[in-house]
CSV table of C-alpha atoms and ligand atoms in Angstrom, one decimal:
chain,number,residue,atom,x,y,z
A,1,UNK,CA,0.0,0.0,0.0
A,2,UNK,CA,3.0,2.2,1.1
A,3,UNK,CA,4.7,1.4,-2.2
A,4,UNK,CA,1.8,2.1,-4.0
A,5,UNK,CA,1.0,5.7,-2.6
A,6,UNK,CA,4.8,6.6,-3.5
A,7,UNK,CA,4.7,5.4,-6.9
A,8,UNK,CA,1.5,7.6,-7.4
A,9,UNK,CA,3.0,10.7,-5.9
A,10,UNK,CA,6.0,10.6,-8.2
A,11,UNK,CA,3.9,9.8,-11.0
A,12,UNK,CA,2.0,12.3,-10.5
A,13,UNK,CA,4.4,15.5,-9.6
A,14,UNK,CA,6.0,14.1,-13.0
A,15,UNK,CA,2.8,14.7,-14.7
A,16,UNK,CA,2.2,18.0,-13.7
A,17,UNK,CA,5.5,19.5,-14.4
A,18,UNK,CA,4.5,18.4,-18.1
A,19,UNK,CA,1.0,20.0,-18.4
A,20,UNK,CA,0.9,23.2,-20.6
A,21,UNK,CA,-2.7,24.4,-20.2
A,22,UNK,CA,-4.8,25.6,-17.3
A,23,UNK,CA,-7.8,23.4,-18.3
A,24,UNK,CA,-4.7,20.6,-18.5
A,25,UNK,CA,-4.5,21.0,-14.6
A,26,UNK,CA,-7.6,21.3,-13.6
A,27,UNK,CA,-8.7,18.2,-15.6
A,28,UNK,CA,-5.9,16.5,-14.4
A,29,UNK,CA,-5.9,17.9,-10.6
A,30,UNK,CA,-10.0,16.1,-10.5
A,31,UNK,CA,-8.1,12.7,-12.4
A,32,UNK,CA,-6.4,12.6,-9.5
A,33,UNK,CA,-8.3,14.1,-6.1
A,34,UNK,CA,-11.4,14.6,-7.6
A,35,UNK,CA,-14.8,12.7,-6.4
A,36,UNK,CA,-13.6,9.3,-8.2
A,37,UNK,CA,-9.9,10.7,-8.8
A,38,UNK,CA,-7.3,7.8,-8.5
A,39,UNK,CA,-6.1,9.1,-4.9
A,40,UNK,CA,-9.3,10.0,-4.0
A,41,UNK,CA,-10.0,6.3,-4.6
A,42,UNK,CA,-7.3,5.0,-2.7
A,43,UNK,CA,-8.1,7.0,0.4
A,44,UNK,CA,-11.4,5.3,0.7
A,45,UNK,CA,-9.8,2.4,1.6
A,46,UNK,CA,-8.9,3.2,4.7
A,47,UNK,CA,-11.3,2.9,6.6
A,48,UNK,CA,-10.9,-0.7,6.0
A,49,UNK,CA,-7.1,-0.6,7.5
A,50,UNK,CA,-6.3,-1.7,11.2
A,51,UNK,CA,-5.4,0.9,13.4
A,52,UNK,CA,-1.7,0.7,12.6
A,53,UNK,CA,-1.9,0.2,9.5
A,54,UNK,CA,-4.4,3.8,9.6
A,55,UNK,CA,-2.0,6.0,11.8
A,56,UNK,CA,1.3,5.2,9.0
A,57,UNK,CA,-0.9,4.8,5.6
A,58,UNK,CA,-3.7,7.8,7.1
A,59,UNK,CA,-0.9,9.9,7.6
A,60,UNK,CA,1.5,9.2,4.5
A,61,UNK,CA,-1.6,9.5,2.5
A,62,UNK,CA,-2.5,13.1,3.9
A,63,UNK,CA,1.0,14.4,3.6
A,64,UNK,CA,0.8,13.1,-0.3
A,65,UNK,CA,-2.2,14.6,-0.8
A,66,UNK,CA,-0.8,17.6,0.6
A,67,UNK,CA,1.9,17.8,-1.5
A,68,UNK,CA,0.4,16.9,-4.5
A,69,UNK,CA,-2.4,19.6,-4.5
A,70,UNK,CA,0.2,22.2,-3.8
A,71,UNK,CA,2.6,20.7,-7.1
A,72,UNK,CA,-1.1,21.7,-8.7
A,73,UNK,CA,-1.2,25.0,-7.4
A,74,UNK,CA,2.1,25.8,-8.1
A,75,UNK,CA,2.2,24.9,-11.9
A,76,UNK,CA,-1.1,26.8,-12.5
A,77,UNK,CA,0.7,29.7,-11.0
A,78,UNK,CA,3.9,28.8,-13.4
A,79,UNK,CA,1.1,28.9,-16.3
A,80,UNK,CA,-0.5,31.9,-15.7
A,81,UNK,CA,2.9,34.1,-15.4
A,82,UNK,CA,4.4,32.3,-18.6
A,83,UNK,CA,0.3,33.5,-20.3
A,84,UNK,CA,1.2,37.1,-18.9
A,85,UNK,CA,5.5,37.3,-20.5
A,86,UNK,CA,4.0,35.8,-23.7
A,87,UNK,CA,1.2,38.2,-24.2
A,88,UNK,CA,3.4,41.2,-22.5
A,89,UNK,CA,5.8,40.2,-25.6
A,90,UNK,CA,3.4,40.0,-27.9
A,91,UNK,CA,0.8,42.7,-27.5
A,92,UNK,CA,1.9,45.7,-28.1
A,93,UNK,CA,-0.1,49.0,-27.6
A,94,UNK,CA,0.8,52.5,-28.8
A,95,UNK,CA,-0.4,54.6,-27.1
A,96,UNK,CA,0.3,57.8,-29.4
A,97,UNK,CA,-1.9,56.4,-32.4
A,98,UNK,CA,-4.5,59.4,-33.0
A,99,UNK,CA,-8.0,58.3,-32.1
A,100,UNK,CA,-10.3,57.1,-34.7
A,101,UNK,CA,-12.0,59.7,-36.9
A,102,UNK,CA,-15.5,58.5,-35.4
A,103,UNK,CA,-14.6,59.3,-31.9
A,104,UNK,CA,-16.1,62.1,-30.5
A,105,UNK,CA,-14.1,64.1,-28.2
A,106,UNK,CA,-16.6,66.4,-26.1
A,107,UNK,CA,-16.1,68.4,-22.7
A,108,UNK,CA,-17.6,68.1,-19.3
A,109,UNK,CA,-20.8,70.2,-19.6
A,110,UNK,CA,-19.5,72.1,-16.6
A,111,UNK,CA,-16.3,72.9,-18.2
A,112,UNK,CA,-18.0,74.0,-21.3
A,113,UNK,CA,-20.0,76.2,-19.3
A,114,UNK,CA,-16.8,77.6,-17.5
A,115,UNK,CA,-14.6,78.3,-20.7
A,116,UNK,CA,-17.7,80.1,-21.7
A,117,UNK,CA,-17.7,82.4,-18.8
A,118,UNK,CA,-13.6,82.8,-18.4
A,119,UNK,CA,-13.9,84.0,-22.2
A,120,UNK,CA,-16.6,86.7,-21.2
A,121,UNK,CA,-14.3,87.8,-18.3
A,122,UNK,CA,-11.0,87.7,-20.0
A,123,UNK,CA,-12.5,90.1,-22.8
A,124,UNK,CA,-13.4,92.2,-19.7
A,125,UNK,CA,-9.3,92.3,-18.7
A,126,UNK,CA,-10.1,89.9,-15.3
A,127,UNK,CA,-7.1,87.9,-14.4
A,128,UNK,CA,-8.5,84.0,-14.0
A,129,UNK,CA,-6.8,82.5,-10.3
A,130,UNK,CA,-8.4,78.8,-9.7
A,131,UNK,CA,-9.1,78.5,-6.0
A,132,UNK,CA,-7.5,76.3,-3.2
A,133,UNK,CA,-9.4,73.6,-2.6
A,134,UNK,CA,-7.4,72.8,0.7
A,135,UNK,CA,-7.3,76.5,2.8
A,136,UNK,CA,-7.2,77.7,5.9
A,137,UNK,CA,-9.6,78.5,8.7
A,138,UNK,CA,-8.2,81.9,8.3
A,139,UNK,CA,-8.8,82.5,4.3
A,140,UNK,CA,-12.1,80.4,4.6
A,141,UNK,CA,-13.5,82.1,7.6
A,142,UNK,CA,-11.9,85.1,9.5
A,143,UNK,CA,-10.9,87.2,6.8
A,144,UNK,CA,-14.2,87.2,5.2
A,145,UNK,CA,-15.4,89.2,8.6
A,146,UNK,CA,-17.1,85.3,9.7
A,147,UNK,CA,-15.1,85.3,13.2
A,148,UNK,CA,-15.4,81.8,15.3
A,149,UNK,CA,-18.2,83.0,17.5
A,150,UNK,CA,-20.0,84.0,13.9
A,151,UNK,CA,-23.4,82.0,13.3
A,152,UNK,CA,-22.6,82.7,9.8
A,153,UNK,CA,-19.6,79.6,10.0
A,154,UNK,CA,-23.2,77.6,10.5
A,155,UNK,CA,-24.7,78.4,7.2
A,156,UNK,CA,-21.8,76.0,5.5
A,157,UNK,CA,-21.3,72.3,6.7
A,158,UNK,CA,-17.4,72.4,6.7
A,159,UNK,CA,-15.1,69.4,6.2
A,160,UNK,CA,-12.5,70.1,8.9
A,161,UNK,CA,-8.9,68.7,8.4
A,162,UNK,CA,-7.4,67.6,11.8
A,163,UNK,CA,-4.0,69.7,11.5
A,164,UNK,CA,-3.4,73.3,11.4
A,165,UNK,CA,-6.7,74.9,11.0
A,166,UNK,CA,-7.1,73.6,7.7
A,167,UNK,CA,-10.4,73.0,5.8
A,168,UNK,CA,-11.5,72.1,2.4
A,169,UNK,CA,-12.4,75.1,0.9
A,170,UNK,CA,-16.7,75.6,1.4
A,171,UNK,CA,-16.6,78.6,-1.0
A,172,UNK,CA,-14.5,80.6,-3.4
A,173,UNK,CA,-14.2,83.5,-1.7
A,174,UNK,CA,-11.6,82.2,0.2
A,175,UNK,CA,-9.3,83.4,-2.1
A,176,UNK,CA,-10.6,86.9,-1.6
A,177,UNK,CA,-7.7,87.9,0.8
A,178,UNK,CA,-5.1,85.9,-0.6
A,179,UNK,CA,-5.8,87.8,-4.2
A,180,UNK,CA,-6.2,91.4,-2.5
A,181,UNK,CA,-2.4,90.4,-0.8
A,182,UNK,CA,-0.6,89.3,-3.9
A,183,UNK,CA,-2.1,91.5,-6.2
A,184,UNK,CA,-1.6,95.0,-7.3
A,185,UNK,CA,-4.2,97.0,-7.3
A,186,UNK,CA,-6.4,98.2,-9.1
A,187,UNK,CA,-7.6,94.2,-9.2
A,188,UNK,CA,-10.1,92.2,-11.6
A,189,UNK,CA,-10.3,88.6,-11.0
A,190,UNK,CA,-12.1,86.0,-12.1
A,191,UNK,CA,-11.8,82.5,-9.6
A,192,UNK,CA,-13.5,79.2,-10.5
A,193,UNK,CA,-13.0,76.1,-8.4
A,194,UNK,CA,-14.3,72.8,-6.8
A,195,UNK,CA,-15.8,73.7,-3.1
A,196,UNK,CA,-16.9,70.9,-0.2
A,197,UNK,CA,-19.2,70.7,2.1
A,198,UNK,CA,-20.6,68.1,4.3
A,199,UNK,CA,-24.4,68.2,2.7
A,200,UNK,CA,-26.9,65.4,2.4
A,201,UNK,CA,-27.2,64.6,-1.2
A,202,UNK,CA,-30.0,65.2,-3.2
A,203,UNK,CA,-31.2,66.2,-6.7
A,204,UNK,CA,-30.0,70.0,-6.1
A,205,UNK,CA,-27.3,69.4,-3.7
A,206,UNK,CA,-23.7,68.0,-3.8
A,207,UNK,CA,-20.7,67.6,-1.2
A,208,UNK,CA,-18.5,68.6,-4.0
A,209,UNK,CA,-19.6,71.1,-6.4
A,210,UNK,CA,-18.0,74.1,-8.3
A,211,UNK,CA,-18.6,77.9,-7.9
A,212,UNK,CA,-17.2,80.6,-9.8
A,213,UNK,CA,-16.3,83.8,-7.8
A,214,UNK,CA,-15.5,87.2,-9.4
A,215,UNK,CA,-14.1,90.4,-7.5
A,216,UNK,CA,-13.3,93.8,-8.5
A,217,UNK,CA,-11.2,96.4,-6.3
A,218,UNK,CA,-10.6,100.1,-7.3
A,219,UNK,CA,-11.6,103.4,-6.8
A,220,UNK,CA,-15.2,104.5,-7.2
A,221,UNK,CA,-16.8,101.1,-7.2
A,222,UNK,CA,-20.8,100.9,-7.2
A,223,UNK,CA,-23.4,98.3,-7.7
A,224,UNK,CA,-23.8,99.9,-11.3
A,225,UNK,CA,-20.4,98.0,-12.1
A,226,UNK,CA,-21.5,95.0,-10.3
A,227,UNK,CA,-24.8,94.8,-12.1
A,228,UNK,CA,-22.7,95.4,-15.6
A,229,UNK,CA,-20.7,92.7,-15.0
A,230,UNK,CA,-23.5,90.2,-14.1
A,231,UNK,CA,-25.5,91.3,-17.3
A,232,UNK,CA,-22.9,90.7,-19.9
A,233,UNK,CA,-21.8,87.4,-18.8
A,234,UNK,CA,-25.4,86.1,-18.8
A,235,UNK,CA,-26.4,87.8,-22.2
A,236,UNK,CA,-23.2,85.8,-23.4
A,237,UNK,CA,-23.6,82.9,-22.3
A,238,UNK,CA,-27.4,82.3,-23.4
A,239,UNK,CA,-26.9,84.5,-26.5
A,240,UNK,CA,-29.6,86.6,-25.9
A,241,UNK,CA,-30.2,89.7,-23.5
A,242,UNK,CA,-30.6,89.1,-20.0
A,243,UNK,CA,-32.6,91.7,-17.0
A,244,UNK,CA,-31.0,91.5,-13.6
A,245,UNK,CA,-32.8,92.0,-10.3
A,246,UNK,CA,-31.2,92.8,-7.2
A,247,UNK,CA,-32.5,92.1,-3.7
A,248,UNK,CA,-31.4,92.5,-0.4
A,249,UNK,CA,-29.5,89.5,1.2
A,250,UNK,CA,-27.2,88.8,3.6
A,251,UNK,CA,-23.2,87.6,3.5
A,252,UNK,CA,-20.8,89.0,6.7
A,253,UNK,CA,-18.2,90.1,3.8
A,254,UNK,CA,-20.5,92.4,1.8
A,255,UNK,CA,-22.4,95.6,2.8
A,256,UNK,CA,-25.2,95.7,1.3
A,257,UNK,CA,-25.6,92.3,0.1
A,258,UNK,CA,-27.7,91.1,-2.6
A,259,UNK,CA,-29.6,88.7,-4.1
A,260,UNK,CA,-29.5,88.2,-8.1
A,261,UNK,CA,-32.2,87.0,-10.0
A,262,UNK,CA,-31.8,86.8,-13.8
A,263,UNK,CA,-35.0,87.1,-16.4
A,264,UNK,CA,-35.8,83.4,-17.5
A,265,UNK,CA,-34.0,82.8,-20.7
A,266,UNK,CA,-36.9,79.9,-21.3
A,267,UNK,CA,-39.9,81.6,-21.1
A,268,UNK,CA,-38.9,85.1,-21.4
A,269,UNK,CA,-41.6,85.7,-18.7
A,270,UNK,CA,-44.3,85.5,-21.6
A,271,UNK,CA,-46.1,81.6,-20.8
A,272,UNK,CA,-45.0,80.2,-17.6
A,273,UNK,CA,-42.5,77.9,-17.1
A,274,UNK,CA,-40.9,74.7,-15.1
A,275,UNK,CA,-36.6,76.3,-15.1
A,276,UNK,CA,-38.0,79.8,-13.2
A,277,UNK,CA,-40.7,78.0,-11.3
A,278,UNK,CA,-43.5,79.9,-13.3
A,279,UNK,CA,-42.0,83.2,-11.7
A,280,UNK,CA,-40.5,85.0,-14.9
A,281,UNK,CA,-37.4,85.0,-12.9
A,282,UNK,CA,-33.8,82.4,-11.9
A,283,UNK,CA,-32.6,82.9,-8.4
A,284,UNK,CA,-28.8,82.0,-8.7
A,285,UNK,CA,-26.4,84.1,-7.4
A,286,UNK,CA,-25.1,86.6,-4.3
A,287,UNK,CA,-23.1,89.4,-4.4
A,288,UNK,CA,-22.1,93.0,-2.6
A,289,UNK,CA,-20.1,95.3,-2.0
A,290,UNK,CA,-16.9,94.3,-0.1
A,291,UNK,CA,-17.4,94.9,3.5
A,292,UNK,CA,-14.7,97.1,5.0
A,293,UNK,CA,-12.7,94.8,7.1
A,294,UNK,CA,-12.9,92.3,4.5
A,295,UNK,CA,-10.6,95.2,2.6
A,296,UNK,CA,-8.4,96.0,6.2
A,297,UNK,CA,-8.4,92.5,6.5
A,298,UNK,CA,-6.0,92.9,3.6
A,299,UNK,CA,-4.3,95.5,4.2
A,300,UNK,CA,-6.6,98.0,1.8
A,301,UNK,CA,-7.7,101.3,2.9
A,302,UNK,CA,-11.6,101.2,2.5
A,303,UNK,CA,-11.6,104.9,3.0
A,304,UNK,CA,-9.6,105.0,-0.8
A,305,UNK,CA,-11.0,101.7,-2.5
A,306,UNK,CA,-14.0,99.9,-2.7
A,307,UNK,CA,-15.2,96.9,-4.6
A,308,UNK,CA,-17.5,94.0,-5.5
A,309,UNK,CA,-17.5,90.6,-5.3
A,310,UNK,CA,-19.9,88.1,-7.0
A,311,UNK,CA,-20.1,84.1,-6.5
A,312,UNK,CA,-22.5,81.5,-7.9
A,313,UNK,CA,-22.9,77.7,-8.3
A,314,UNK,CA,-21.3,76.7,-11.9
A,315,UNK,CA,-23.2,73.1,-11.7
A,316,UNK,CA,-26.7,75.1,-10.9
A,317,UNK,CA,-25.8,77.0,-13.8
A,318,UNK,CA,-25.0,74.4,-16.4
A,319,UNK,CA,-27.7,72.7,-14.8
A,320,UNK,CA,-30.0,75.6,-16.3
A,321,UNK,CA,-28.1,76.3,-19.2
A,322,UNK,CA,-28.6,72.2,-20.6
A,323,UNK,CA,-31.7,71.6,-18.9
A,324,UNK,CA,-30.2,68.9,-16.3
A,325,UNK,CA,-32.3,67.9,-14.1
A,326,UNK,CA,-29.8,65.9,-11.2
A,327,UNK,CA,-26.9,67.4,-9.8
A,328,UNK,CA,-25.8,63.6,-9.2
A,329,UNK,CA,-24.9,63.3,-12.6
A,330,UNK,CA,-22.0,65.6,-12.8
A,331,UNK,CA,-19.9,63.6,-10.8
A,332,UNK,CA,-21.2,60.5,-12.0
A,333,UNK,CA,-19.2,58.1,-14.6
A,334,UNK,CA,-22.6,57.9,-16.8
A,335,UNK,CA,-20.9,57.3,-20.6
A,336,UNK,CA,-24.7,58.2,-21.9
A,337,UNK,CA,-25.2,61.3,-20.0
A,338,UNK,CA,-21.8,62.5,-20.8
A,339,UNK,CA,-21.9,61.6,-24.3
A,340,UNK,CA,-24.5,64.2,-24.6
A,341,UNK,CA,-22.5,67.1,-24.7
B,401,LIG,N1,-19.4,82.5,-0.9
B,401,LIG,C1,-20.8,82.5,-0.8
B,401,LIG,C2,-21.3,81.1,-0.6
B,401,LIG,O1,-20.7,80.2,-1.1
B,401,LIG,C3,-21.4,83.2,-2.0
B,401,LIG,C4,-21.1,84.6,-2.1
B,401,LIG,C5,-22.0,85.5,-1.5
B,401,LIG,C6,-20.0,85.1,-2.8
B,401,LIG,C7,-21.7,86.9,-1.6
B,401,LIG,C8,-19.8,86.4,-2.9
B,401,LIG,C9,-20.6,87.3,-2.3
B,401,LIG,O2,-18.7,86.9,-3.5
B,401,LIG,O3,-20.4,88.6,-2.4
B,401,LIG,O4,-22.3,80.9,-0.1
């Protein structure tokens, strides 16, 4: 019986070291220890054995088993890494070929909507700086005039970072102060870039989303400029002319504050309609006049300079502009949804 089990094992180790295939070893591998396999077989009869006869043979028979499933294991591993060199050698992919003719190269519709909006500004002379998205509690918080105590630090769900004060950026204005620093003034900026914060999501709300944030600083600044500003962009981008309506809101780094509402580009206020909720009029945007300290804050003399800053949601606005209806799908990999654009 001894002899019998050893001739098998070697036998069988010989075997495998000659099988090419994967499906050679697995058929082979049930031959052997499968339900009726040969060893499988001979391990049955044990149970006939004496109890000497069980404690050698049971245990030579276990330690052949053993070994011969791991001689198994080890050659299908040996035939999968010779699959891998051989295709490795023989596929080859460039990856500088051009793309097909029929392949349709197309941008994010937020991007589109972006480049549409930096070419307004840039025609206006704005310098374009993309915001942070890591900052500090400093440039996100204090130096907008929204001190620790401030309920204002409420009205944005922040993601904190545990060293240093830092946060992921909740808005764009956090690059207010660090702009008014490095920058000479008279100053024009334009400043798009991904915000966080720690929402529920929904339909019309995200935990990471984009805004676009515009600020001017000179001499003699007024809510006429502001207004100007708001007006051309919008008349750009929907290719048509746009009223603006101001109303009072509130931000800790503007005095006054307002509201902007745009005439609906869908309607044109003349039958009612689903994008302005059947008011004549899109709610989108906030904006002001920079609040003094937010200017000291920075080292400007508000008693010389004033300005305006701007900031709005660039997914609520492509979500207008292309009739979206989800703000899940931005960030969603949906080839169909994308392809769209
Ligand atoms: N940063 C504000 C927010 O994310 C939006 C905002 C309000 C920006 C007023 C401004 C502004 O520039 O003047 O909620």
């Amino acid at each position: 019986m001894q002899q019998k089990l050893n001739s098998l094992k070697l036998d069988v180790l010989e075997k495998i070291k000659s099988l090419k295939t994967e499906s050679e070893v697995i058929d082979y591998r049930n031959a052997i220890v499968g339900k009726n396999g040969s060893l499988t077989e001979i391990l049955k009869w044990i149970k006939d054995l004496s109890v000497e006869e069980k404690q050698t043979i049971g245990k030579l028979s276990n330690d052949i088993k053993v070994a011969i499933l791991e001689a198994f294991e080890m050659r299908l591993k040996e035939i999968k890494k010779i699959e891998v060199e051989a295709k490795l050698a023989n596929e080859f992919f460039d990856v500088t070929t051009p793309a097909s003719s029929d392949t349709k190269i197309h941008l994010h519709p937020i991007t589109a909507v972006l480049r549409q909006v930096e070419d307004t500004f840039k025609r206006m002379g704005f310098d374009i700086f993309e915001s942070n998205e890591v900052t500090t509690e400093f440039f996100n918080f204090d130096s907008l005039n929204i001190p620790a105590t401030h309920p204002a630090r409420d009205m944005q769900d922040t993601f904190w970072l545990e060293w240093m004060g830092n946060v992921l950026a909740t808005q764009t204005s956090s690059m207010q102060n660090i702009i008014m620093k490095s920058q000479k003034l008279p100053i024009k900026a334009l400043i798009p870039g991904r915000v966080f914060r720690n929402e529920d999501i929904d339909a019309t709300h995200e935990n990471t989303f984009y805004q676009v944030e515009w600020m001017v600083i000179d001499k003699n600044i007024s809510l006429a400029n502001l207004k100007y500003t708001i007006k051309t962009m919008l008349s750009d981008l929907f290719g048509k002319e746009v009223e603006i309506r101001l109303r009072p809101g509130y931000f800790p780094f503007v005095e006054p504050g307002v509201e902007v509402d745009f005439s609906c580009t869908f309607c044109d206020g003349k039958s009612p309609c689903r994008v302005c909720k059947w008011s004549s009029w899109i709610e989108f945007m906030w904006a002001g006049l920079i609040h003094p300290n937010v200017l000291t804050n920075a080292w400007i003399d508000p008693e010389i300079y004033s300005g305006f800053a701007f900031g709005f949601g660039l997914n609520r606005l492509a979500m207008i502009k292309y009739n979206i209806p989800d703000i899940r799908y931005f960030q969603h990999p949906n080839l169909s949804f994308l392809k769209q654009f």
